[in-house]
mmCIF file of C-alpha atoms in Angstrom:
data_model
loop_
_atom_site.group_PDB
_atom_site.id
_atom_site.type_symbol
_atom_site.label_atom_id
_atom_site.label_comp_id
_atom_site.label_asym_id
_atom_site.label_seq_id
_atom_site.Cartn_x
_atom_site.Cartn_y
_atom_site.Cartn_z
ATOM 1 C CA UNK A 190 -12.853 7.619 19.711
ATOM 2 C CA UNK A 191 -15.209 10.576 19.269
ATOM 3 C CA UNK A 192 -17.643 11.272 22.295
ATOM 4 C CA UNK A 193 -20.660 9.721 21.529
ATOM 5 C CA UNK A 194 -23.657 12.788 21.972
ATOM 6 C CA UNK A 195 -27.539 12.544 21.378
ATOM 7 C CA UNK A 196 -29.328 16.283 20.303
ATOM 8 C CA UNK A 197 -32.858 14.664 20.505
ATOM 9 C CA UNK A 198 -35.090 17.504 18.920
ATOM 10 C CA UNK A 199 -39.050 17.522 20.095
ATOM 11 C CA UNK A 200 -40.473 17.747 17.072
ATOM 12 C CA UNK A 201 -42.531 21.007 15.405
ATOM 13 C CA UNK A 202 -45.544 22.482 16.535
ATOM 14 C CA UNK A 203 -48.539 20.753 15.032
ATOM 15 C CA UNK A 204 -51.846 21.251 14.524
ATOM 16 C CA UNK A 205 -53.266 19.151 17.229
ATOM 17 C CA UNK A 206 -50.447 21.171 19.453
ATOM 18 C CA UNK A 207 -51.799 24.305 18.642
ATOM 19 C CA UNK A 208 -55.548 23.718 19.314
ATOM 20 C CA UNK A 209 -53.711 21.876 22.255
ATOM 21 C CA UNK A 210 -55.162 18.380 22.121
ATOM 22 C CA UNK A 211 -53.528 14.960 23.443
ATOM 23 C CA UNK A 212 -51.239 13.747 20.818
ATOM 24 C CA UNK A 213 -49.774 10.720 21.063
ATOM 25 C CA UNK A 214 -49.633 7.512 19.225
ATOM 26 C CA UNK A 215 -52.402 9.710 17.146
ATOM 27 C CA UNK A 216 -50.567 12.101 14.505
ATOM 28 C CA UNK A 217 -51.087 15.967 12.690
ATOM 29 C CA UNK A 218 -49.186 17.220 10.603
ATOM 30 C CA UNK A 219 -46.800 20.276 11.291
ATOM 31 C CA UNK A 220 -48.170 23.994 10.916
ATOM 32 C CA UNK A 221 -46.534 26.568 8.916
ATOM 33 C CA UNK A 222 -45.044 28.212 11.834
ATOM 34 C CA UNK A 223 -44.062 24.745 13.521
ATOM 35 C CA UNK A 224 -42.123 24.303 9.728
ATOM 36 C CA UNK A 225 -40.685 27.528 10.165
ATOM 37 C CA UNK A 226 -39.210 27.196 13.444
ATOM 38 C CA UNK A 227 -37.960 23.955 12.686
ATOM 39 C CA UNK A 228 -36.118 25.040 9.105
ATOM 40 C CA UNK A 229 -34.377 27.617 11.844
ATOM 41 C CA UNK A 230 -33.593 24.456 14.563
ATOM 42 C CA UNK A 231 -31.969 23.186 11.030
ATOM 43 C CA UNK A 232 -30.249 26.354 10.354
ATOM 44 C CA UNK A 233 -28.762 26.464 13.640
ATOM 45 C CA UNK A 234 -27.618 23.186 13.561
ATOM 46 C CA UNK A 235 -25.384 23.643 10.036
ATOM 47 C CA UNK A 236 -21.819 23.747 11.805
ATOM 48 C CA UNK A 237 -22.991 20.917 14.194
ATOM 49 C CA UNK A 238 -21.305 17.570 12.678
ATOM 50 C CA UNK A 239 -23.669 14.631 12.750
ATOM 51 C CA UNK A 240 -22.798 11.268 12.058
ATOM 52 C CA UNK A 241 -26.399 9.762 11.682
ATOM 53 C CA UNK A 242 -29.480 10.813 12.507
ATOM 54 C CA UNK A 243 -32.988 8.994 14.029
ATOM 55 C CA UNK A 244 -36.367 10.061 14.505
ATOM 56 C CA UNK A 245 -39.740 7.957 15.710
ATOM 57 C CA UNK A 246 -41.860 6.456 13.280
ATOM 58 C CA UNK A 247 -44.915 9.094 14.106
ATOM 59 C CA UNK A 248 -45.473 11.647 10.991
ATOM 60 C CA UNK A 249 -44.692 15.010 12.844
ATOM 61 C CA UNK A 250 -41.364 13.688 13.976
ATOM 62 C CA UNK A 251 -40.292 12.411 10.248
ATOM 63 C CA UNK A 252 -41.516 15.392 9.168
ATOM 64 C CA UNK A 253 -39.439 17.217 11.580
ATOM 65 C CA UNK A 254 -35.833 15.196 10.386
ATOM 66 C CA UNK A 255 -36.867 16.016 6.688
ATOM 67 C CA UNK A 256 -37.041 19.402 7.703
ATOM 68 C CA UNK A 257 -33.608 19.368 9.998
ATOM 69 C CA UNK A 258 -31.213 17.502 7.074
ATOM 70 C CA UNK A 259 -32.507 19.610 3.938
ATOM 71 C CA UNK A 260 -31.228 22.406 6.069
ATOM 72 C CA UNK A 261 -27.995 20.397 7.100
ATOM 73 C CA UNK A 262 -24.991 20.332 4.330
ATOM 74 C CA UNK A 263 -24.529 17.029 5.519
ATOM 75 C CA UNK A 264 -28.313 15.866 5.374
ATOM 76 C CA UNK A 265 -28.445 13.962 1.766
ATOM 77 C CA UNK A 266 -25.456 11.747 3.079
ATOM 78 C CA UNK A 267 -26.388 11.223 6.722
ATOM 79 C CA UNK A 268 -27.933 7.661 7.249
ATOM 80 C CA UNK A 269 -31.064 7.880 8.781
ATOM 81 C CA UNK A 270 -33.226 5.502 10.815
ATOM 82 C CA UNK A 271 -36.805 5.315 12.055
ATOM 83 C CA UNK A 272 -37.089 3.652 15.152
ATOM 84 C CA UNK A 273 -40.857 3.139 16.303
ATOM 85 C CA UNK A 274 -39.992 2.523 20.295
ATOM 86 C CA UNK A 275 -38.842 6.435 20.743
ATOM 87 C CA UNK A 276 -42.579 7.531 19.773
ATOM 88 C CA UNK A 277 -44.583 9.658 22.562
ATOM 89 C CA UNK A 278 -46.638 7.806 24.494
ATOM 90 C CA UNK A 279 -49.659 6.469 24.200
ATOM 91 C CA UNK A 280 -52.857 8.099 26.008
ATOM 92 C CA UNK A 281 -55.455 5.189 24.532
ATOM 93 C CA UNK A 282 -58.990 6.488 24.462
ATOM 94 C CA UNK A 283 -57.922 10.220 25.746
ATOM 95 C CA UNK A 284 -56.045 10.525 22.204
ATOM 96 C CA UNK A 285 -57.402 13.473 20.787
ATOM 97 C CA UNK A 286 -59.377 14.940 23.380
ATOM 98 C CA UNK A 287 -58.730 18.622 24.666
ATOM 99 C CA UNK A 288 -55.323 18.688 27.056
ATOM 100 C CA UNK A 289 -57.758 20.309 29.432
ATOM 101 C CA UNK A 290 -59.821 17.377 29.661
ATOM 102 C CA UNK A 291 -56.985 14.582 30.225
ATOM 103 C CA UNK A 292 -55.731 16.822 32.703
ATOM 104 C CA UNK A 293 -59.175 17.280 34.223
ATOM 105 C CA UNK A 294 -59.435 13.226 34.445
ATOM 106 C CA UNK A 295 -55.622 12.178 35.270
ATOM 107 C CA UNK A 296 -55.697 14.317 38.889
ATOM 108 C CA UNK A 297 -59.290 12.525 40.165
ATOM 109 C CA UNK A 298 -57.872 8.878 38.728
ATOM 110 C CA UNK A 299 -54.814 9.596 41.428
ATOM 111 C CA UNK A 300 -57.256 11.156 43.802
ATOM 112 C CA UNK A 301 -56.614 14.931 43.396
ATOM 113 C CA UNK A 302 -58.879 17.236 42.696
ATOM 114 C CA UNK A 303 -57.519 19.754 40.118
ATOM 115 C CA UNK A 304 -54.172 18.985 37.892
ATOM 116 C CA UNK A 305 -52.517 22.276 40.070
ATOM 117 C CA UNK A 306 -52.897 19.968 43.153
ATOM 118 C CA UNK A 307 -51.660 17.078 41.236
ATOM 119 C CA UNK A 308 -48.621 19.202 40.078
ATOM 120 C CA UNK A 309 -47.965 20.826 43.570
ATOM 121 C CA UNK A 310 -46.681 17.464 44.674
ATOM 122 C CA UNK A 311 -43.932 15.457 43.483
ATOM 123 C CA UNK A 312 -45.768 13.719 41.368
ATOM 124 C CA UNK A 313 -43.963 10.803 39.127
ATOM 125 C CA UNK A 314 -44.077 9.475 35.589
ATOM 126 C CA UNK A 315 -45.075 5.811 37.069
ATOM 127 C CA UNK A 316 -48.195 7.719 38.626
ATOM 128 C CA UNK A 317 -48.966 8.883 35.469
ATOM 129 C CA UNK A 318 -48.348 6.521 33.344
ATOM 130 C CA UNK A 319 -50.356 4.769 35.771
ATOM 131 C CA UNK A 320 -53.357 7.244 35.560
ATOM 132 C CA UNK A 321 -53.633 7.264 32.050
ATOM 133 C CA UNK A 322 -53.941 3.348 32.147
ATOM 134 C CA UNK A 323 -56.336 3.973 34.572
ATOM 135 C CA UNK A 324 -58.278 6.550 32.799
ATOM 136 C CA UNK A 325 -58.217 4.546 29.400
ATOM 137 C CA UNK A 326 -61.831 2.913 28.440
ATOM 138 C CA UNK A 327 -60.026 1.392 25.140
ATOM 139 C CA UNK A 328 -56.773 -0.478 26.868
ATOM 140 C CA UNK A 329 -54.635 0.793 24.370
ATOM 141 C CA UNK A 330 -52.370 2.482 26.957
ATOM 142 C CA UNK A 331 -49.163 1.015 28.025
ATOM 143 C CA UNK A 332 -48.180 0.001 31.387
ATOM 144 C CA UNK A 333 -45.652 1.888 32.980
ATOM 145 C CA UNK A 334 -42.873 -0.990 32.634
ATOM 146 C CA UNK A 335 -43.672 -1.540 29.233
ATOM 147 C CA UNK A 336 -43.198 1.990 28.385
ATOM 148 C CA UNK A 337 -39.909 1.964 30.082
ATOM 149 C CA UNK A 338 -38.797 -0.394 28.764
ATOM 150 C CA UNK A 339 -39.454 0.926 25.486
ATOM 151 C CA UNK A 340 -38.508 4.542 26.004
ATOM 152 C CA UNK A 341 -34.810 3.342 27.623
ATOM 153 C CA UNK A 342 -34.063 0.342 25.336
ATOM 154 C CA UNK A 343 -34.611 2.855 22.593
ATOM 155 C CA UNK A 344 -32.417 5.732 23.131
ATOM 156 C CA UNK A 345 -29.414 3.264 24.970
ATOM 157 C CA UNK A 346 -29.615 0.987 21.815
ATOM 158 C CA UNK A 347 -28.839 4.309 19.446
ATOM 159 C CA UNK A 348 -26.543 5.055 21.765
ATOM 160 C CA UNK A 349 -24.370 1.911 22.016
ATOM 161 C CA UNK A 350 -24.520 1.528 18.607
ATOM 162 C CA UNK A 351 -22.737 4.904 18.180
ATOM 163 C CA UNK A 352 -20.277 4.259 20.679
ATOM 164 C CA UNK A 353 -19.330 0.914 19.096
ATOM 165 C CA UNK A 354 -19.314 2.649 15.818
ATOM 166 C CA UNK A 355 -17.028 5.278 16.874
ATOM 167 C CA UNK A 356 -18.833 8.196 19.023
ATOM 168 C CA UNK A 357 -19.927 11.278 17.653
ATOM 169 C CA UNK A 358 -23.192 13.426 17.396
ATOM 170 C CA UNK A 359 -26.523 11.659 16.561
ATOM 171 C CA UNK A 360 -29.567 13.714 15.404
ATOM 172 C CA UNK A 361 -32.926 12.373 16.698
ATOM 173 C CA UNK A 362 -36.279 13.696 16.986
ATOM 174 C CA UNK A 363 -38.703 12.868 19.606
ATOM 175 C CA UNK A 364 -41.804 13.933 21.426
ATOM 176 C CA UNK A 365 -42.263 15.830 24.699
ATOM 177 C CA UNK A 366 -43.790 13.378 27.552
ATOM 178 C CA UNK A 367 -41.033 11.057 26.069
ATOM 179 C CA UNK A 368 -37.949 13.313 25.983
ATOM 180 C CA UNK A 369 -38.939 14.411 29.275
ATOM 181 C CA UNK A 370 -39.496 10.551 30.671
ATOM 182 C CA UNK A 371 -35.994 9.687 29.113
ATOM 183 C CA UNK A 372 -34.326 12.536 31.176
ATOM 184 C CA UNK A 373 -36.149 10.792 34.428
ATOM 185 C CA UNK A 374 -34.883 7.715 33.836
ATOM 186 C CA UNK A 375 -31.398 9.361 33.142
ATOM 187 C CA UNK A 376 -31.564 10.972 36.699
ATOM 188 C CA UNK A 377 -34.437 10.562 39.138
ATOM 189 C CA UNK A 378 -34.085 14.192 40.500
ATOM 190 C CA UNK A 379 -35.448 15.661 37.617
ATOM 191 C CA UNK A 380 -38.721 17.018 37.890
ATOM 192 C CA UNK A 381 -41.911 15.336 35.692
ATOM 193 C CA UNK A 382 -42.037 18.278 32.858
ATOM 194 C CA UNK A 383 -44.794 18.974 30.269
ATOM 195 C CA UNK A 384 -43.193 22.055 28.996
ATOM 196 C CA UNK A 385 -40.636 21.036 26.841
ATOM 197 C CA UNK A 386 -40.369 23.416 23.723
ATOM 198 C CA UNK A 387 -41.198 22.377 19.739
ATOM 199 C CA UNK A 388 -38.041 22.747 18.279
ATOM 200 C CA UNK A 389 -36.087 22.824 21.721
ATOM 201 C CA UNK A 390 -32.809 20.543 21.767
ATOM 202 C CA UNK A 391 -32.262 18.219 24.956
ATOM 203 C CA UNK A 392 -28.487 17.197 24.943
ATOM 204 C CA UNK A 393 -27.181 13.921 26.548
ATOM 205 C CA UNK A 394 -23.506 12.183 26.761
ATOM 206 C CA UNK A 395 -23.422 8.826 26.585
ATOM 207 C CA UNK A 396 -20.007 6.881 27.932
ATOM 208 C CA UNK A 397 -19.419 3.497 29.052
ATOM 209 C CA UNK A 398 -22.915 2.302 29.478
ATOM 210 C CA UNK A 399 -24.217 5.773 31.381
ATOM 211 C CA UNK A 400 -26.244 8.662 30.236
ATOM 212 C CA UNK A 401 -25.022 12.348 31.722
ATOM 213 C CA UNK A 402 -27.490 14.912 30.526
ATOM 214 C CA UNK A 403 -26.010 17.970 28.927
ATOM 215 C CA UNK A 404 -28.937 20.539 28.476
ATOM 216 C CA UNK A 405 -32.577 20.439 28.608
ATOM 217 C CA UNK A 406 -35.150 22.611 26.333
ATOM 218 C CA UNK A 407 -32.334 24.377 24.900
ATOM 219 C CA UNK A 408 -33.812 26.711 22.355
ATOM 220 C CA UNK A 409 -30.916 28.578 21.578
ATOM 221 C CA UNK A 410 -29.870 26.680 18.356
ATOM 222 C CA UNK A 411 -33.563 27.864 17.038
ATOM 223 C CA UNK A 412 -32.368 31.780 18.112
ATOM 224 C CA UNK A 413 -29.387 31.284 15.951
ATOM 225 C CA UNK A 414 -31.223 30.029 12.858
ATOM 226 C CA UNK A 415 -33.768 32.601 13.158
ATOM 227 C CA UNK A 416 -30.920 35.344 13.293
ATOM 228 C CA UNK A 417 -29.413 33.497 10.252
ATOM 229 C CA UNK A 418 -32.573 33.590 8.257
ATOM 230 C CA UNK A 419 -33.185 37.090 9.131
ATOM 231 C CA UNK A 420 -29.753 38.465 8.106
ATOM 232 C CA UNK A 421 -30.344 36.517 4.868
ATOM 233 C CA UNK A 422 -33.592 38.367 4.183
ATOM 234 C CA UNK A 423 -32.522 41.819 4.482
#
């Protein structure tokens, strides 16, 4: 049996990314320079063997996969799934609203004053998840439980499912907040991160019913495809 691997991709930059608004169960579509770096994610990727591939059911992330297997020689002939539970989260009535101004509300909901002094503690993803309930007027966002549920019973069921089927590499695009939350629940030392990269790679093992995680906002696979197209445009 081959070992069974996840690359789970956060997906391009978007617009709402770029003017750096809250994006979550709201979609944009991807820029041109969030298509570009992605085509190289795709180029780096060529002499990685997949055996299937994944992505949520938001826009930007299928956008993303469509992206990642027209680069792949594999790509027509990979079978490929959308699975709605590995979405980002949802931020209810914040959706859409200036980072800067979630961030301004989430701190004072867990009573800090600024989101550095929220940050300069060990702050969790309950506490947030928790916040943003808090903070939502429309009750659209999910409790913390429900989310992990969600989050956890989506990547372990792609996971089993390769490990039953054989092991190998599975191709999946995500979002940030839920790549990051995933690597949490893997191991409870890691820090709560909002910097994970568009295009960046976060690489997990999966064996015998546990998670070991292999890399984290690996953007070195986007490097190589941008040295790939490069050498083919000169």
């Amino acid at each position: 049996m081959k070992e069974t691997n996840l690359y789970i991709v956060r997906h391009g930059k978007t617009m709402f990314n770029t003017l750096e608004r809250v994006q979550g169960w709201c979609d944009t579509p991807l820029t041109p320079s969030g298509r570009d770096g992605i085509q190289y994610v795709g180029l780096g990727l060529q002499d990685t063997k997949f055996e299937e591939a994944y992505s949520s059911d938001s826009g930007r992330a299928i956008e993303t996969m469509r992206i990642l297997l027209g680069e792949h020689p594999d790509g027509k002939d990979l079978p490929y799934h959308v699975d709605p539970r590995i979405r980002e989260w949802c931020f209810g009535s914040l959706e859409g609203a200036y980072d800067a101004e979630m961030w301004g509300v989430l701190p004072r909901v867990l009573n800090f004053k600024t989101e550095d002094d929220l940050f300069a503690t060990e702050v969790t993803f309950k506490e947030i998840a928790d916040a943003v309930v808090g903070a939502d007027t429309a009750n659209w966002a999910e409790p913390y439980e429900k989310l992990r549920a969600r989050v956890w019973n989506g990547f372990e069921d792609i996971a089993q499912r390769r490990e039953k089927d054989g092991g190998g590499n599975v191709l999946i695009v995500s979002h940030g907040l839920t790549i990051a939350f995933l690597l949490s629940l893997i191991d409870s030392k890691q820090p709560v991160r909002a910097n994970l990269l568009n295009g960046s790679i976060n690489r997990v093992k999966y064996q015998d019913g546990k998670f070991t995680i292999r890399a984290i906002n690996d953007i070195s696979y986007l490097e190589r495809g941008k040295t790939i197209a490069d050498k083919a445009n000169d």
